[in-house]
PDB file of C-alpha atoms in Angstrom:
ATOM      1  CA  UNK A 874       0.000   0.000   0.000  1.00  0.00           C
ATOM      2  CA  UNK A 875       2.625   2.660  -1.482  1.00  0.00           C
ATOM      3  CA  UNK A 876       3.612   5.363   1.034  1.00  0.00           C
ATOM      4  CA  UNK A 877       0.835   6.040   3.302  1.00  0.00           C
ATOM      5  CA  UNK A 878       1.632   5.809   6.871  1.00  0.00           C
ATOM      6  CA  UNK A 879      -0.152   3.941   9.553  1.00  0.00           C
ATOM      7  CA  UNK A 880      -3.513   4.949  10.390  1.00  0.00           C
ATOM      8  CA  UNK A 881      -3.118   8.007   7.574  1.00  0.00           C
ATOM      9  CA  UNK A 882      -6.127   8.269   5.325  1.00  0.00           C
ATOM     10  CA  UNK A 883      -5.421   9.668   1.945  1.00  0.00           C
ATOM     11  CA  UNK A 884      -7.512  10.002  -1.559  1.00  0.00           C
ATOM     12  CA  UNK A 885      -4.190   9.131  -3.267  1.00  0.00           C
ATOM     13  CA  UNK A 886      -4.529   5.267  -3.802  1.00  0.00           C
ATOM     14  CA  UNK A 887      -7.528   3.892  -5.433  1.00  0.00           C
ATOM     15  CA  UNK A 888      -8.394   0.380  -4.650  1.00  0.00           C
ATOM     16  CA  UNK A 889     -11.427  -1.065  -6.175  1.00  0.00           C
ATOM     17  CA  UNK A 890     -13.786  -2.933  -4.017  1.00  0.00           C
ATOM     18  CA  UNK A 891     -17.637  -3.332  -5.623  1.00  0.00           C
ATOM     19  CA  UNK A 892     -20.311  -0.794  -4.460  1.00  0.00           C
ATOM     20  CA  UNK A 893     -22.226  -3.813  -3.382  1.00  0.00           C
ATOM     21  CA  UNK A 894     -19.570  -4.816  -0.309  1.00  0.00           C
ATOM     22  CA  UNK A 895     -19.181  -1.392   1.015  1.00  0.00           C
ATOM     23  CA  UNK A 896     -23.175  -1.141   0.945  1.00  0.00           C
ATOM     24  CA  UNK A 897     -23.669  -4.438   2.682  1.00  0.00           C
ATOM     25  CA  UNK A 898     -20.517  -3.588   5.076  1.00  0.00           C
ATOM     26  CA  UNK A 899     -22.542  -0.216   5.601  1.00  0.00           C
ATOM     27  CA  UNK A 900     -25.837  -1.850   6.105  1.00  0.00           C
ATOM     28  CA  UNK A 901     -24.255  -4.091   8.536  1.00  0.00           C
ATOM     29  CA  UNK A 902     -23.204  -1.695  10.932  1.00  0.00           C
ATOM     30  CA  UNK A 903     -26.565   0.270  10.860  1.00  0.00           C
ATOM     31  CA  UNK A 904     -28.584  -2.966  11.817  1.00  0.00           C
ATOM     32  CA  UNK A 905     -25.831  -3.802  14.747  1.00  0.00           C
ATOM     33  CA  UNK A 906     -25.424  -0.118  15.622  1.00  0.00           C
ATOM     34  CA  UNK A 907     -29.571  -0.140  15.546  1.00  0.00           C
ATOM     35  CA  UNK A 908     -30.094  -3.319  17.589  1.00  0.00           C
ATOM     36  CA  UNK A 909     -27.464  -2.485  19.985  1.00  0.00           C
ATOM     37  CA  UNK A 910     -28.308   1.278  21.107  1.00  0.00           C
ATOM     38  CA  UNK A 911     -31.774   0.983  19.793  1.00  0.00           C
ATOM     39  CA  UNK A 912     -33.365   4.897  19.319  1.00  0.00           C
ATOM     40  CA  UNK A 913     -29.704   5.994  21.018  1.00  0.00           C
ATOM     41  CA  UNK A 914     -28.191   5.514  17.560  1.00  0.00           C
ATOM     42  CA  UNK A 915     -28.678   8.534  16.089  1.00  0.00           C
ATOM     43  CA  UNK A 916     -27.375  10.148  19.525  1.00  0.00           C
ATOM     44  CA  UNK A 917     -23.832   8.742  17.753  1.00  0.00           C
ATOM     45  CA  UNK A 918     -23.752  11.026  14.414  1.00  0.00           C
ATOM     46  CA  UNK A 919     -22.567  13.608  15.984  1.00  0.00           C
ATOM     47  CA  UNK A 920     -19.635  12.820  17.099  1.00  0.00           C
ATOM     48  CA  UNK A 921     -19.144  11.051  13.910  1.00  0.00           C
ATOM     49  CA  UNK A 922     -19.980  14.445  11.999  1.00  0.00           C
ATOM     50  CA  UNK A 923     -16.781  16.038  13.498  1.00  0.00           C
ATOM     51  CA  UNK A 924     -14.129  13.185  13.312  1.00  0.00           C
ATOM     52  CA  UNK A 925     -15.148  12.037  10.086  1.00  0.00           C
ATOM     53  CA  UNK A 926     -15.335  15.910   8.961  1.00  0.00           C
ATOM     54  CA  UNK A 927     -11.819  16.335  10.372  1.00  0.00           C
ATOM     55  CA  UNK A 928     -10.572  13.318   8.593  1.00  0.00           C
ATOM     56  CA  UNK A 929     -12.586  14.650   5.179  1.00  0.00           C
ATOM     57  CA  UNK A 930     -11.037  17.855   5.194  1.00  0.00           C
ATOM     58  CA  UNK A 931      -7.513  16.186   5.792  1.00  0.00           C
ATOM     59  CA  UNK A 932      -8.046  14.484   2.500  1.00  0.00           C
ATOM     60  CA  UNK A 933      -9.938  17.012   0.128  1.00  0.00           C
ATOM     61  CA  UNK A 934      -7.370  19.159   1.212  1.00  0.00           C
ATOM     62  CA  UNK A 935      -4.458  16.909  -0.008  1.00  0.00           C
ATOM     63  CA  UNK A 936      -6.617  16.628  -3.502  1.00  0.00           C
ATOM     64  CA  UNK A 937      -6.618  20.602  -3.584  1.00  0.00           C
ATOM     65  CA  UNK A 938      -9.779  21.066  -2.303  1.00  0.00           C
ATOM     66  CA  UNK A 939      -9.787  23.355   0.285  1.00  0.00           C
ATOM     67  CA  UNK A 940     -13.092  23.032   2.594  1.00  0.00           C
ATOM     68  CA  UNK A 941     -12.498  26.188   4.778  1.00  0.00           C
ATOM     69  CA  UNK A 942     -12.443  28.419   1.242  1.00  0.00           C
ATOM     70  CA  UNK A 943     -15.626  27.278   0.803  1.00  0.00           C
ATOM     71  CA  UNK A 944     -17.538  30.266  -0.344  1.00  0.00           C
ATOM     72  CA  UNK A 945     -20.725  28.629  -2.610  1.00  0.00           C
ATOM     73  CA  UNK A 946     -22.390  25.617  -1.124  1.00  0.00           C
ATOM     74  CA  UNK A 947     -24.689  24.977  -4.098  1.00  0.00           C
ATOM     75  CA  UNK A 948     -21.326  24.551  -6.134  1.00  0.00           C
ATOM     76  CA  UNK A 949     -18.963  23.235  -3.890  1.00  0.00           C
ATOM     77  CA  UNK A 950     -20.785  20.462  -2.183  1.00  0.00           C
ATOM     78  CA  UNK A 951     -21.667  18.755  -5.202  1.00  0.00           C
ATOM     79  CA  UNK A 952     -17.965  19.230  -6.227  1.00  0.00           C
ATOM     80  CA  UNK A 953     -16.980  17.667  -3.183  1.00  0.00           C
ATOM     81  CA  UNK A 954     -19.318  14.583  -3.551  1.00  0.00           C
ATOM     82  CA  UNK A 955     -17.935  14.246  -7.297  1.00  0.00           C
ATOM     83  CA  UNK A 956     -14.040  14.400  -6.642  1.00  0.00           C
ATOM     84  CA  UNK A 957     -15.351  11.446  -4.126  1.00  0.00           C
ATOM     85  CA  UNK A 958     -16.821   9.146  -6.249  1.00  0.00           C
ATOM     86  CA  UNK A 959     -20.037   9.245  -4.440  1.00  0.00           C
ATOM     87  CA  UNK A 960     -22.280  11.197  -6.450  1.00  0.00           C
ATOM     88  CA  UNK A 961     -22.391  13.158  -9.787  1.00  0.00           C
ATOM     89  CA  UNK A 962     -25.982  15.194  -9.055  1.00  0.00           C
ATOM     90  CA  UNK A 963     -26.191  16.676  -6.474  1.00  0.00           C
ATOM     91  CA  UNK A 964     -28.181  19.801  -5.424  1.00  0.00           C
ATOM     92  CA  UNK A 965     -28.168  22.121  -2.502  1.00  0.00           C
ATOM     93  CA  UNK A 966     -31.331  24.553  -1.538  1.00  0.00           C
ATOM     94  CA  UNK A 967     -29.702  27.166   0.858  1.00  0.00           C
ATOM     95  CA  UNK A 968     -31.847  29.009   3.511  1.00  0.00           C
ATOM     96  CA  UNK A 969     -34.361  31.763   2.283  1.00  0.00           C
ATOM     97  CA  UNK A 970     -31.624  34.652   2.203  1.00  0.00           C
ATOM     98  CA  UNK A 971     -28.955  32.253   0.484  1.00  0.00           C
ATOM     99  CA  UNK A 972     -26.130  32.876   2.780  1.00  0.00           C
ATOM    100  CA  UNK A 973     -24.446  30.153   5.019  1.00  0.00           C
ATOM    101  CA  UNK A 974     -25.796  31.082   8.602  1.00  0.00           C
ATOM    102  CA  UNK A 975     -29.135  30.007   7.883  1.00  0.00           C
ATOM    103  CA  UNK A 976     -30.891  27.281   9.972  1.00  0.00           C
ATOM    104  CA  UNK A 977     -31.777  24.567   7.179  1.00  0.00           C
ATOM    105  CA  UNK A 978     -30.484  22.960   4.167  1.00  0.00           C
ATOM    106  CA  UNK A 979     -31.515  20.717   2.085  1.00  0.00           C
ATOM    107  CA  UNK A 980     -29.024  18.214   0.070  1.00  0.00           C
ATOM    108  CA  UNK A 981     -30.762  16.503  -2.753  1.00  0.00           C
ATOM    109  CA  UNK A 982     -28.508  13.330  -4.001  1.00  0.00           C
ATOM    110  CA  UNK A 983     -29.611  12.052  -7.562  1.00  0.00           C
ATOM    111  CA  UNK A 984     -27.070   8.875  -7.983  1.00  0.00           C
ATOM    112  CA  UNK A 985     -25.199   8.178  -4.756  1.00  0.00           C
ATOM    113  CA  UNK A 986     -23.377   5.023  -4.623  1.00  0.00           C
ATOM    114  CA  UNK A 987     -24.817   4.478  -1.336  1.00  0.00           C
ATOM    115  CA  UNK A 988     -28.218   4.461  -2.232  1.00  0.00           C
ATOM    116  CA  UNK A 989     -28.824   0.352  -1.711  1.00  0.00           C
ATOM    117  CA  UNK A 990     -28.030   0.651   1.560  1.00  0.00           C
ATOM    118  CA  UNK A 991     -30.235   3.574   2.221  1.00  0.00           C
ATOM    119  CA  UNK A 992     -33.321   1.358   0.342  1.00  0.00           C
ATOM    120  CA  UNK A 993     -32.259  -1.524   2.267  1.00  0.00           C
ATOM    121  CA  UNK A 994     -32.524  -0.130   5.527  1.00  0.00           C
ATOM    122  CA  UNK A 995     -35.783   1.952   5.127  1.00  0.00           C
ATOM    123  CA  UNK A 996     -37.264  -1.507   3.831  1.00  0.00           C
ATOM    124  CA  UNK A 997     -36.325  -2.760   7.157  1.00  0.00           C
ATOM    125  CA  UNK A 998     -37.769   0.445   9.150  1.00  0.00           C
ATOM    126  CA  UNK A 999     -34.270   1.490  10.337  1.00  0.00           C
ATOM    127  CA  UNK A1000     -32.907   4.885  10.261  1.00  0.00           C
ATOM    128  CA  UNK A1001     -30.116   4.942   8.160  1.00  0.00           C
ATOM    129  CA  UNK A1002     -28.046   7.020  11.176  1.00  0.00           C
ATOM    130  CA  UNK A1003     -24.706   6.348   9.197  1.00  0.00           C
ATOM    131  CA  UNK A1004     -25.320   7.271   5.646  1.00  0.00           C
ATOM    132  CA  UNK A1005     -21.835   8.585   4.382  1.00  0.00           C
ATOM    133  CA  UNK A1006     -23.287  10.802   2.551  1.00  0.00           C
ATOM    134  CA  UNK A1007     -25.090  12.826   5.799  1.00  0.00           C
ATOM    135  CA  UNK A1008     -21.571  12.736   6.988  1.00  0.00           C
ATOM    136  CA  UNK A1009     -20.327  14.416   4.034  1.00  0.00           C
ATOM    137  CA  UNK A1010     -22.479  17.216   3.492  1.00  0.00           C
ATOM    138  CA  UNK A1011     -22.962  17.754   7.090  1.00  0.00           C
ATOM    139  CA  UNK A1012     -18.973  18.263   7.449  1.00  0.00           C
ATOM    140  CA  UNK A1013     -18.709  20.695   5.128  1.00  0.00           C
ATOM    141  CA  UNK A1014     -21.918  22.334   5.427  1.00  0.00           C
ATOM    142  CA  UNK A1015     -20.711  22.733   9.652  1.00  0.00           C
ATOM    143  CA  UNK A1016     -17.081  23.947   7.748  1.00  0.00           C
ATOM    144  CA  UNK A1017     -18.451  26.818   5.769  1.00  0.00           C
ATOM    145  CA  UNK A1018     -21.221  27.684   8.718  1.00  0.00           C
ATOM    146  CA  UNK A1019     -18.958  27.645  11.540  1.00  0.00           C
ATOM    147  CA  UNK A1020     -16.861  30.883   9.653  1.00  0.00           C
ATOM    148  CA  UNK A1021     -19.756  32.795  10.092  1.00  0.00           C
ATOM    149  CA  UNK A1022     -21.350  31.197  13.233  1.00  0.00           C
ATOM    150  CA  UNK A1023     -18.564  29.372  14.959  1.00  0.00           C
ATOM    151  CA  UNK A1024     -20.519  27.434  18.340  1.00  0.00           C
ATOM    152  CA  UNK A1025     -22.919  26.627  15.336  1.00  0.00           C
ATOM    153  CA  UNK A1026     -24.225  23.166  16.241  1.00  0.00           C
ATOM    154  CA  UNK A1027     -25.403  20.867  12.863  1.00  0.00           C
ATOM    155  CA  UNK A1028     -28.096  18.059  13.111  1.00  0.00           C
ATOM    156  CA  UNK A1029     -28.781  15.956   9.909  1.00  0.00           C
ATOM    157  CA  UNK A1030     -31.848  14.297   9.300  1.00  0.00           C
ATOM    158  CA  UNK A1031     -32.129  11.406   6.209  1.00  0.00           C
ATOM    159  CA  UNK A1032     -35.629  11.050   4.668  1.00  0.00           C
ATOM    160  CA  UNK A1033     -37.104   7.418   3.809  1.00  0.00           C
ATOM    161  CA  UNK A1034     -35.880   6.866   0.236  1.00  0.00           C
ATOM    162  CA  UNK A1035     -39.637   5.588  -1.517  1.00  0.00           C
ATOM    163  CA  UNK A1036     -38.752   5.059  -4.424  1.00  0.00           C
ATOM    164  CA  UNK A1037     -34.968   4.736  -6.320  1.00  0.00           C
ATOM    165  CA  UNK A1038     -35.780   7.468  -8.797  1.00  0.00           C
ATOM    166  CA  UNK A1039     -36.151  10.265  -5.871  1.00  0.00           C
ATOM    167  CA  UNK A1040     -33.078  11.630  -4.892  1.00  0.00           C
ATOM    168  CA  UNK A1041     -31.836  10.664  -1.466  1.00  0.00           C
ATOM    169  CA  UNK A1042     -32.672  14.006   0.792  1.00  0.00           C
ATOM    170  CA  UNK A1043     -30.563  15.204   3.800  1.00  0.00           C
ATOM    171  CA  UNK A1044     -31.820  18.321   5.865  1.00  0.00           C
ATOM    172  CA  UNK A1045     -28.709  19.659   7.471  1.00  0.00           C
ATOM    173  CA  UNK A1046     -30.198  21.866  10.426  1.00  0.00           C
ATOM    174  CA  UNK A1047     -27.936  24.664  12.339  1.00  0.00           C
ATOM    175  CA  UNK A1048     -28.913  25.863  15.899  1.00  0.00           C
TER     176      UNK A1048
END
């Protein structure tokens, strides 16, 4: 595995693995995390929201894309979902005066790679508490809030997916 060092995580090497593992692997952890902590579940995503954000930034950074220059969420969180491999539509509705200290956004994902597991789960009547891309756009939405609002505190919700050609929708919620 080239030169990456222990416990580094880096956007450099590309290893294929099929969509179908990581969205089983994903699923997985969502029924144990589910069964184990039961409603306490989604207590967990927040916590998860700031390591995995620090880790994102770490590695968008290192592939030039800098999340705390982030000046247009409608065009730089669908970047940021492309130059991951994770989805190629994406659309953002900003709060009613388009700035980034509103209270509520809405992420619209056409073609996310995760989707099966998100279909999956809401089939089984779990909420899909680890969806990577919640993680995602919650990370950078916090990124760019936090300049203007820095104690800004952000909440993701994932609607039910009913049907595979509705986008996957994330309300990102700032208090």
């Amino acid at each position: 595995m080239g030169g990456i060092k222990e416990g580094e995580f880096t956007l450099t090497e590309k290893i294929e693995i099929s969509s179908g593992l990581i969205n089983a692997i994903i699923a997985g952890y969502q029924i144990a995390l589910n069964k184990t902590l039961g409603s306490g579940a989604a207590a967990m995503t927040q916590l998860l929201i700031k390591n995995i954000g620090d880790f994102l930034e770490e590695m968008l950074e290192g592939e030039g894309f800098e999340i705390h220059a982030i000046e247009d969420l409608k065009k730089d969180l669908p970047e940021a979902f492309k130059r991951l491999g994770i989805s190629d539509k994406v659309k953002v509705e900003l709060p009613g005066n388009g700035s980034t200290s509103g209270d509520k956004y809405l992420v619209k994902i056409y073609d996310s790679i995760f989707k099966p597991a998100a279909r999956l789960l809401a089939k089984k009547g779990i909420k899909f508490t680890l969806s990577p891309e919640s993680f995602l756009a919650a990370a950078i939405i916090r990124k760019a809030v936090r300049k203007v609002r820095p104690g800004a505190q952000v909440k993701i919700k994932m609607y039910p997916q009913e049907n595979p050609e509705e986008p996957l929708v994330l309300e990102v919620i700032i208090r």
